């Protein structure tokens, strides 16, 4: 069992103190607030929260919980320090990490007189890059070396207030981000009894995931409420609608669509989103989230155009013109919008699309193409090789198994991948660029 110090005895720190002691560890709390230190010393939680009283009382009776107002004492009596200090919004929206860094500086000073390896775990929600800055501060204040005398691990807390104890003891996942294998191994051991999936990621991924999670949770609430507002006007039970929505675990509650890549298009998403916005508008329901989705999608196409302008190459190949791979459907294709915008800006364009070439061989397919994209038809190439000979920058808008080999065979041509081909053999090549990852 480990000796653990907890810095910050608010919601996260108080629950962490009680639950880590429940797992059998000896926990010493530290806070700048003397009242909280005094509460913990008496085995009284600093917060009102389901189950926490009993868990803390039991561990305190067993002599596993104490608290101190001395940073030196907290550090010297532990081998792992969990940072649970508050990071509220500053007036401009950014998270204010000043209290957290204050605590880190104090831990650094306390480490000066420590000879054993110490792990600093960042539990607080922090901006990406905090792990790196914390490591620099600790090195400076302690005069010790990261990786040898101490290590910093990013380990975001996922608990929900009201369910905090049960969430701590059964987290959805456990995320660890650190450059230090020894620290990761020790923390794996701490979390092992919780039986959750322990996932190791780079520190910046561990840091941003809380922002992503909570922003998505907020989006879910606001989306459901917009659907509720529209349904109410139409005399439809929104709960029945959303219950049904949640039954689709293939497309709705699933990893599907959650891949940063290119803009959406096609015959259904743009059409039905417009249709729902019309229903809302015609019933005087303001739905800012639904109303802004199309704008967000257009902005994403604009980002590609901006990047192409930045790269500065004027002869461009586009691989994939249909709205997604495996179809000849051109309706509302984002790649067509991209091609048209590039032509409008005077770029020279060539296009290769395997599925359009198949469609071109059929007489009705040829007629359809002449009707839909008469202006782009003359730009179509028969093979990727013929495209490559005429361009210096290639935009990949659909997953195509022919592309990785093209990237390898043509080091002088820049490839901007808009969909992530997910081919590790090309991702590190200097002529390959991922668009939004
Ligand atoms: N509350 C939640 O449900 C929740 C869930 C997950 C993550 N988080 C994140 O965890 C962090 C803590 O949140 P919280 O709700 O427990 O905050 P809180 O405000 O309840 O507690 C923060 C504690 O830090 C103490 N503190 C301030 N400066 C200090 C210092 N220099 N040294 C030691 N202690 C210091 C404060 O006195 C306070 O007791 C935040 O980053 C928050 O975003 C919170």
Coordinates of C-alpha atoms and ligand atoms in Angstrom, one line a residue:
X1 CA 0.0 0.0 0.0
X2 CA 1.2 3.5 -0.8
X3 CA 1.6 6.7 1.2
X4 CA -0.3 9.4 -0.7
X5 CA -0.7 13.1 -0.2
X6 CA -3.7 15.0 -1.6
X7 CA -3.3 18.7 -2.4
X8 CA -6.7 20.5 -2.4
X9 CA -9.4 19.1 -0.2
X10 CA -12.5 20.3 -2.1
X11 CA -14.9 18.0 -4.0
X12 CA -12.2 16.0 -5.9
X13 CA -9.6 16.0 -3.1
X14 CA -12.1 15.1 -0.3
X15 CA -13.6 12.2 -2.3
X16 CA -10.1 11.1 -3.4
X17 CA -8.9 11.1 0.2
X18 CA -11.7 9.0 1.4
X19 CA -11.7 6.5 -1.6
X20 CA -7.9 6.1 -1.8
X21 CA -7.9 5.3 2.0
X22 CA -10.8 2.9 1.4
X23 CA -8.5 1.1 -1.1
X24 CA -6.1 0.7 1.9
X25 CA -3.6 3.5 1.2
X26 CA -2.4 5.9 3.9
X27 CA -3.5 9.4 2.9
X28 CA -2.5 12.8 4.1
X29 CA -4.4 15.8 2.9
X30 CA -3.1 19.4 2.5
X31 CA -5.1 22.6 1.8
X32 CA -4.5 26.3 2.3
X33 CA -7.8 26.4 4.0
X34 CA -7.2 25.5 7.7
X35 CA -10.9 24.7 8.3
X36 CA -10.7 21.9 5.7
X37 CA -7.5 20.6 7.2
X38 CA -9.2 20.5 10.6
X39 CA -12.3 18.7 9.2
X40 CA -10.3 16.0 7.5
X41 CA -8.2 15.5 10.7
X42 CA -11.5 14.7 12.5
X43 CA -12.6 12.4 9.8
X44 CA -15.3 14.8 8.6
X45 CA -15.7 15.4 4.9
X46 CA -15.3 19.0 3.6
X47 CA -18.3 18.6 1.3
X48 CA -21.8 17.2 1.3
X49 CA -21.8 14.2 -1.0
X50 CA -23.6 10.8 -1.1
X51 CA -21.6 8.0 0.7
X52 CA -18.6 10.1 1.5
X53 CA -19.3 10.4 5.2
X54 CA -19.3 6.7 5.8
X55 CA -16.3 6.0 3.6
X56 CA -14.2 8.7 5.3
X57 CA -15.3 7.8 8.8
X58 CA -14.3 4.2 8.4
X59 CA -10.9 5.0 6.9
X60 CA -10.3 7.6 9.6
X61 CA -11.1 5.2 12.3
X62 CA -8.6 2.8 10.8
X63 CA -6.0 5.6 11.1
X64 CA -5.6 5.9 7.3
X65 CA -6.6 9.5 7.0
X66 CA -5.0 12.7 8.3
X67 CA -4.3 16.3 7.1
X68 CA -1.7 19.0 7.5
X69 CA -1.1 22.7 6.8
X70 CA 2.5 21.9 6.0
X71 CA 3.5 21.2 2.4
X72 CA 6.8 19.8 3.6
X73 CA 5.1 17.3 5.9
X74 CA 2.6 16.2 3.2
X75 CA 5.5 15.6 0.7
X76 CA 7.8 14.0 3.2
X77 CA 5.1 11.6 4.4
X78 CA 4.2 10.4 0.9
X79 CA 5.6 9.0 -2.2
X80 CA 2.8 10.2 -4.5
X81 CA 1.1 13.7 -4.4
X82 CA -2.3 14.0 -6.1
X83 CA -3.1 17.6 -7.1
X84 CA -6.8 18.4 -6.7
X85 CA -6.6 22.1 -6.5
X86 CA -9.3 24.2 -8.1
X87 CA -8.9 25.6 -11.6
X88 CA -11.8 28.0 -12.1
X89 CA -12.4 30.2 -15.2
X90 CA -10.5 33.5 -15.4
X91 CA -12.6 36.4 -16.7
X92 CA -11.5 35.7 -20.3
X93 CA -12.6 32.0 -20.1
X94 CA -9.2 30.3 -19.7
X95 CA -8.7 28.1 -16.7
X96 CA -6.9 29.9 -13.9
X97 CA -4.0 27.6 -12.9
X98 CA -2.4 30.0 -10.5
X99 CA -3.4 28.1 -7.3
X100 CA -2.3 24.9 -8.9
X101 CA 1.1 26.2 -9.9
X102 CA 1.4 27.7 -6.4
X103 CA 1.0 24.2 -5.0
X104 CA 3.4 22.8 -7.5
X105 CA 6.1 25.3 -6.5
X106 CA 5.6 24.4 -2.9
X107 CA 5.9 20.7 -3.7
X108 CA 9.1 21.5 -5.6
X109 CA 10.6 23.3 -2.6
X110 CA 9.6 20.4 -0.3
X111 CA 11.3 17.9 -2.7
X112 CA 14.7 19.6 -2.1
X113 CA 15.1 17.6 1.1
X114 CA 13.7 14.4 -0.2
X115 CA 15.9 11.6 -1.3
X116 CA 13.3 9.1 -2.6
X117 CA 11.5 9.0 -5.9
X118 CA 8.3 11.2 -5.8
X119 CA 5.3 11.1 -8.2
X120 CA 3.2 14.2 -8.8
X121 CA -0.2 13.4 -10.2
X122 CA -2.3 16.1 -11.8
X123 CA -6.0 15.3 -11.1
X124 CA -7.3 18.9 -11.7
X125 CA -8.6 19.9 -15.1
X126 CA -5.8 21.8 -16.7
X127 CA -4.9 23.2 -20.2
X128 CA -2.7 21.1 -22.5
X129 CA 1.0 21.7 -21.7
X130 CA 0.5 21.9 -17.9
X131 CA 2.3 18.6 -17.3
X132 CA 5.4 20.1 -19.2
X133 CA 5.3 23.4 -17.3
X134 CA 4.8 21.5 -13.9
X135 CA 7.9 19.4 -14.7
X136 CA 10.0 22.5 -15.4
X137 CA 8.8 24.2 -12.2
X138 CA 9.5 21.1 -10.1
X139 CA 13.0 20.8 -11.6
X140 CA 13.7 24.5 -10.9
X141 CA 12.3 24.6 -7.3
X142 CA 13.7 21.2 -6.2
X143 CA 17.0 21.2 -8.0
X144 CA 16.2 17.6 -8.9
X145 CA 15.9 15.8 -12.3
X146 CA 12.6 14.7 -13.9
X147 CA 12.6 11.0 -14.6
X148 CA 15.3 10.3 -12.0
X149 CA 14.1 12.0 -8.8
X150 CA 10.5 12.7 -9.6
X151 CA 7.8 12.3 -12.4
X152 CA 4.6 14.1 -13.3
X153 CA 1.5 12.1 -14.4
X154 CA -1.6 13.6 -15.9
X155 CA -4.6 11.7 -14.6
X156 CA -7.9 13.6 -15.1
X157 CA -10.7 13.0 -12.7
X158 CA -14.1 11.9 -14.2
X159 CA -16.3 11.9 -11.2
X160 CA -19.7 13.6 -11.2
X161 CA -20.9 15.4 -8.0
X162 CA -23.8 13.5 -6.4
X163 CA -22.3 10.2 -7.7
X164 CA -18.7 11.1 -6.7
X165 CA -17.8 8.1 -4.5
X166 CA -19.3 5.5 -6.8
X167 CA -17.8 7.2 -9.9
X168 CA -14.3 7.3 -8.2
X169 CA -14.6 3.6 -7.4
X170 CA -16.0 2.7 -10.8
X171 CA -14.7 5.2 -13.3
X172 CA -15.7 5.0 -17.0
X173 CA -12.0 4.8 -17.9
X174 CA -8.7 5.7 -16.2
X175 CA -6.4 7.9 -18.2
X176 CA -2.7 8.2 -17.5
X177 CA -0.3 10.5 -19.3
X178 CA 3.4 10.6 -18.5
X179 CA 6.8 10.3 -20.0
X180 CA 7.9 8.1 -17.1
X181 CA 7.3 4.3 -17.3
X182 CA 8.1 3.8 -13.6
X183 CA 5.5 6.3 -12.5
X184 CA 2.9 4.8 -14.9
X185 CA 3.6 1.3 -13.5
X186 CA 3.1 2.6 -9.9
X187 CA -0.2 4.3 -10.8
X188 CA -1.5 1.3 -12.6
X189 CA -1.0 -0.6 -9.4
X190 CA -3.0 2.1 -7.4
X191 CA -5.9 1.9 -9.9
X192 CA -5.8 -1.9 -10.5
X193 CA -8.5 -2.7 -7.8
X194 CA -11.0 -0.4 -9.6
X195 CA -11.1 -2.8 -12.6
X196 CA -11.5 0.0 -15.1
X197 CA -9.8 0.2 -18.4
X198 CA -6.5 2.0 -17.8
X199 CA -5.3 3.8 -20.9
X200 CA -1.9 5.4 -21.3
X201 CA -1.7 8.4 -23.6
X202 CA 0.6 11.4 -24.2
X203 CA 0.2 14.0 -21.4
X204 CA -1.5 16.5 -23.7
X205 CA -4.1 14.0 -24.7
X206 CA -4.8 13.3 -21.1
X207 CA -5.1 17.0 -20.4
X208 CA -7.5 17.9 -23.2
X209 CA -9.8 15.0 -22.8
X210 CA -11.7 16.6 -19.8
X211 CA -12.4 19.7 -21.9
X212 CA -13.6 17.5 -24.8
X213 CA -15.7 15.3 -22.5
X214 CA -17.4 18.1 -20.7
X215 CA -18.0 20.2 -23.8
X216 CA -19.7 17.2 -25.4
X217 CA -21.8 16.6 -22.3
X218 CA -22.9 20.2 -22.4
X219 CA -23.6 19.8 -26.2
X220 CA -25.7 16.7 -25.5
X221 CA -27.9 18.5 -22.9
X222 CA -28.4 21.5 -25.1
X223 CA -29.1 19.4 -28.2
X224 CA -31.7 17.3 -26.4
X225 CA -33.3 20.5 -25.1
X226 CA -33.5 22.0 -28.6
X227 CA -35.1 18.7 -29.8
X228 CA -37.5 19.0 -26.8
X229 CA -38.4 22.5 -27.7
X230 CA -39.2 21.6 -31.4
X231 CA -41.1 18.5 -30.4
X232 CA -43.2 20.3 -27.8
X233 CA -44.4 22.8 -30.5
X234 CA -45.3 19.8 -32.8
X235 CA -47.1 18.0 -30.0
X236 CA -44.6 15.1 -30.1
X237 CA -43.3 13.5 -26.9
X238 CA -39.6 14.4 -27.0
X239 CA -38.7 11.7 -24.5
X240 CA -40.1 9.0 -26.7
X241 CA -38.1 10.5 -29.6
X242 CA -34.8 10.7 -27.6
X243 CA -35.4 7.2 -26.1
X244 CA -35.7 6.0 -29.7
X245 CA -32.6 8.0 -30.7
X246 CA -30.6 6.3 -27.9
X247 CA -31.7 2.8 -29.2
X248 CA -29.5 3.3 -32.3
X249 CA -26.1 2.2 -31.0
X250 CA -24.8 1.8 -34.5
X251 CA -24.9 5.5 -35.7
X252 CA -26.1 7.6 -32.7
X253 CA -24.5 6.4 -29.5
X254 CA -21.4 4.9 -31.1
X255 CA -17.9 6.0 -32.3
X256 CA -19.4 6.5 -35.8
X257 CA -18.9 10.0 -37.1
X258 CA -16.5 10.9 -34.2
X259 CA -13.4 11.1 -36.4
X260 CA -12.0 14.6 -37.1
X261 CA -11.6 14.7 -40.9
X262 CA -13.4 16.3 -43.8
X263 CA -16.7 18.1 -44.0
X264 CA -20.0 16.1 -44.2
X265 CA -22.1 16.1 -47.4
X266 CA -24.3 13.7 -49.2
X267 CA -28.0 13.3 -49.9
X268 CA -29.2 13.0 -46.3
X269 CA -27.3 14.9 -43.6
X270 CA -27.5 18.4 -45.2
X271 CA -31.1 17.9 -46.4
X272 CA -32.6 16.7 -43.2
X273 CA -30.7 19.2 -41.0
X274 CA -32.2 21.9 -43.2
X275 CA -35.6 20.3 -42.9
X276 CA -35.4 20.3 -39.1
X277 CA -34.2 23.9 -39.0
X278 CA -37.2 24.8 -41.2
X279 CA -39.6 23.0 -38.7
X280 CA -38.1 25.0 -35.8
X281 CA -38.2 28.3 -37.6
X282 CA -41.7 27.9 -38.9
X283 CA -42.8 27.2 -35.3
X284 CA -40.9 30.1 -33.9
X285 CA -38.4 27.9 -32.0
X286 CA -34.9 29.3 -31.7
X287 CA -32.4 26.5 -32.1
X288 CA -28.9 28.0 -32.2
X289 CA -27.1 24.7 -32.1
X290 CA -29.0 23.1 -35.0
X291 CA -28.8 26.4 -36.9
X292 CA -25.0 26.7 -36.6
X293 CA -24.1 23.1 -37.7
X294 CA -24.2 24.0 -41.4
X295 CA -22.0 27.1 -40.8
X296 CA -19.5 25.0 -38.9
X297 CA -19.4 22.5 -41.8
X298 CA -18.8 25.3 -44.3
X299 CA -16.1 26.8 -42.1
X300 CA -14.3 23.4 -42.2
X301 CA -14.2 23.5 -46.0
X302 CA -12.8 27.1 -45.7
X303 CA -10.1 25.8 -43.4
X304 CA -8.9 23.4 -46.1
X305 CA -8.9 26.3 -48.6
X306 CA -6.9 28.4 -46.1
X307 CA -4.4 25.6 -45.6
X308 CA -4.0 25.1 -49.4
X309 CA -3.4 28.9 -49.8
X310 CA -0.8 28.7 -47.0
X311 CA 1.0 25.8 -48.7
X312 CA 1.2 27.9 -51.8
X313 CA 1.2 25.2 -54.5
X314 CA -1.1 26.2 -57.4
X315 CA -1.4 22.8 -59.3
X316 CA -3.7 20.6 -57.2
X317 CA -5.0 17.1 -57.5
X318 CA -8.2 16.0 -55.7
X319 CA -8.6 12.3 -55.0
X320 CA -12.3 11.6 -54.4
X321 CA -15.1 13.9 -55.6
X322 CA -18.2 11.9 -54.4
X323 CA -19.5 12.6 -50.9
X324 CA -17.8 9.5 -49.5
X325 CA -15.9 6.4 -50.7
X326 CA -17.7 3.5 -52.3
X327 CA -20.4 5.5 -54.0
X328 CA -20.9 7.6 -57.2
X329 CA -23.3 9.9 -55.4
X330 CA -22.3 13.5 -55.9
X331 CA -25.2 15.2 -54.1
X332 CA -24.0 17.9 -51.7
X333 CA -20.5 16.6 -52.0
X334 CA -18.1 18.7 -49.9
X335 CA -15.3 17.8 -52.3
X336 CA -17.2 19.5 -55.2
X337 CA -17.6 22.7 -53.1
X338 CA -13.8 22.5 -52.4
X339 CA -13.0 21.9 -56.1
X340 CA -15.2 24.8 -57.2
X341 CA -13.8 27.2 -54.7
X342 CA -10.2 26.3 -55.7
X343 CA -11.1 26.8 -59.4
X344 CA -12.7 30.1 -58.4
X345 CA -9.4 31.2 -56.8
X346 CA -7.5 30.4 -59.9
X347 CA -5.9 27.1 -58.9
X348 CA -5.3 24.5 -61.6
X349 CA -7.2 21.3 -60.7
X350 CA -7.2 17.7 -61.7
X351 CA -9.5 15.1 -60.2
X352 CA -9.3 11.3 -59.8
X353 CA -12.3 9.4 -58.5
X354 CA -12.4 5.6 -58.9
X355 CA -16.1 5.3 -58.5
X356 CA -16.9 8.2 -60.9
X357 CA -14.7 6.5 -63.5
X358 CA -16.8 3.3 -63.1
X359 CA -20.0 5.3 -63.4
X360 CA -18.6 7.1 -66.5
X361 CA -18.4 3.7 -68.3
X362 CA -22.2 3.2 -67.9
X363 CA -24.3 5.2 -70.4
X364 CA -26.8 6.5 -67.8
X365 CA -23.9 7.2 -65.4
X366 CA -22.2 9.3 -68.1
X367 CA -25.4 11.2 -68.7
X368 CA -25.9 11.9 -65.0
X369 CA -22.3 13.2 -64.7
X370 CA -22.7 15.4 -67.8
X371 CA -25.8 16.8 -66.2
X372 CA -24.4 17.3 -62.6
X373 CA -20.8 18.3 -63.1
X374 CA -20.3 19.4 -66.7
X375 CA -17.7 21.9 -65.5
X376 CA -15.6 19.3 -63.7
X377 CA -15.9 16.4 -66.1
X378 CA -13.0 17.5 -68.3
X379 CA -10.8 17.6 -65.2
X380 CA -11.3 13.9 -64.4
X381 CA -8.2 11.6 -64.8
X382 CA -8.4 7.9 -65.6
X383 CA -5.8 6.8 -63.1
X384 CA -4.1 8.2 -60.0
X385 CA -0.7 8.0 -61.8
X386 CA -1.9 10.3 -64.6
X387 CA -3.2 12.7 -61.9
X388 CA 0.1 12.7 -60.1
X389 CA 2.0 13.6 -63.3
X390 CA 0.1 16.9 -63.6
X391 CA 0.0 18.2 -60.0
X392 CA 2.3 19.1 -57.0
X393 CA -0.2 19.0 -54.2
X394 CA -2.8 16.2 -53.6
X395 CA -5.9 16.6 -51.5
X396 CA -7.3 13.2 -50.3
X397 CA -11.0 13.6 -49.6
X398 CA -12.0 9.9 -49.4
X399 CA -10.3 6.7 -48.0
X400 CA -8.7 5.1 -51.0
X401 CA -6.4 2.1 -50.7
X402 CA -4.3 3.3 -53.7
X403 CA -3.2 6.4 -52.0
X404 CA -0.6 5.2 -49.5
X405 CA 1.6 3.7 -52.3
X406 CA 1.2 7.0 -54.2
X407 CA 2.6 8.9 -51.2
X408 CA 5.5 6.5 -50.9
X409 CA 6.3 6.5 -54.7
X410 CA 6.1 10.3 -55.0
X411 CA 8.2 12.0 -52.3
X412 CA 8.2 15.3 -54.3
X413 CA 4.5 15.7 -54.1
X414 CA 2.8 17.0 -51.0
X415 CA -0.3 15.0 -49.8
X416 CA -2.8 16.7 -47.6
X417 CA -4.9 13.9 -46.1
X418 CA -8.4 15.2 -45.2
X419 CA -9.8 11.9 -44.0
X420 CA -6.9 10.1 -42.2
X421 CA -5.9 7.1 -44.3
X422 CA -4.8 5.5 -41.1
X423 CA -1.6 4.1 -42.7
X424 CA 1.3 4.2 -40.3
X425 CA 3.8 3.7 -43.1
X426 CA 3.0 7.1 -44.6
X427 CA 2.1 9.2 -41.6
X428 CA 5.7 10.0 -40.7
X429 CA 6.7 10.8 -44.3
X430 CA 7.8 14.4 -45.0
X431 CA 5.4 14.7 -48.0
X432 CA 2.4 13.6 -45.9
X433 CA 0.3 16.0 -43.8
X434 CA -2.8 15.2 -41.8
X435 CA -5.4 18.0 -42.0
X436 CA -6.8 18.1 -38.5
X437 CA -4.9 15.7 -36.3
Ligands
LIG1 N1 -16.1 19.0 -8.9 C1 -16.1 18.1 -9.8 O1 -17.1 17.4 -10.0 C2 -14.9 17.8 -10.6 C3 -14.9 16.6 -11.4 C4 -13.7 16.3 -12.1 C5 -12.7 17.2 -12.1 N2 -12.8 18.4 -11.4 C6 -11.6 19.3 -11.4 O2 -10.8 19.0 -10.2 C7 -10.3 20.3 -9.8 C8 -10.8 20.5 -8.3 O3 -12.2 20.7 -8.4 P1 -13.0 20.8 -7.1 O4 -14.4 20.9 -7.5 O5 -12.6 19.8 -6.1 O6 -12.6 22.3 -6.5 P2 -12.9 22.9 -5.1 O7 -12.9 24.3 -5.3 O8 -14.0 22.2 -4.4 O9 -11.6 22.5 -4.3 C9 -10.3 23.1 -4.6 C10 -9.5 23.1 -3.3 O10 -8.2 23.6 -3.6 C11 -7.7 24.3 -2.5 N3 -6.5 25.1 -2.8 C12 -6.5 26.3 -3.5 N4 -5.2 26.6 -3.6 C13 -4.4 25.6 -3.0 C14 -3.0 25.4 -2.9 N5 -2.1 26.3 -3.4 N6 -2.6 24.3 -2.3 C15 -3.5 23.4 -1.9 N7 -4.9 23.5 -2.0 C16 -5.3 24.6 -2.6 C17 -8.9 25.1 -2.1 O11 -8.9 25.6 -0.8 C18 -10.0 24.1 -2.2 O12 -10.3 23.4 -1.0 C19 -10.7 21.3 -10.8 O13 -9.6 21.4 -11.7 C20 -11.9 20.8 -11.4 O14 -12.1 21.3 -12.7 C21 -13.8 18.7 -10.7

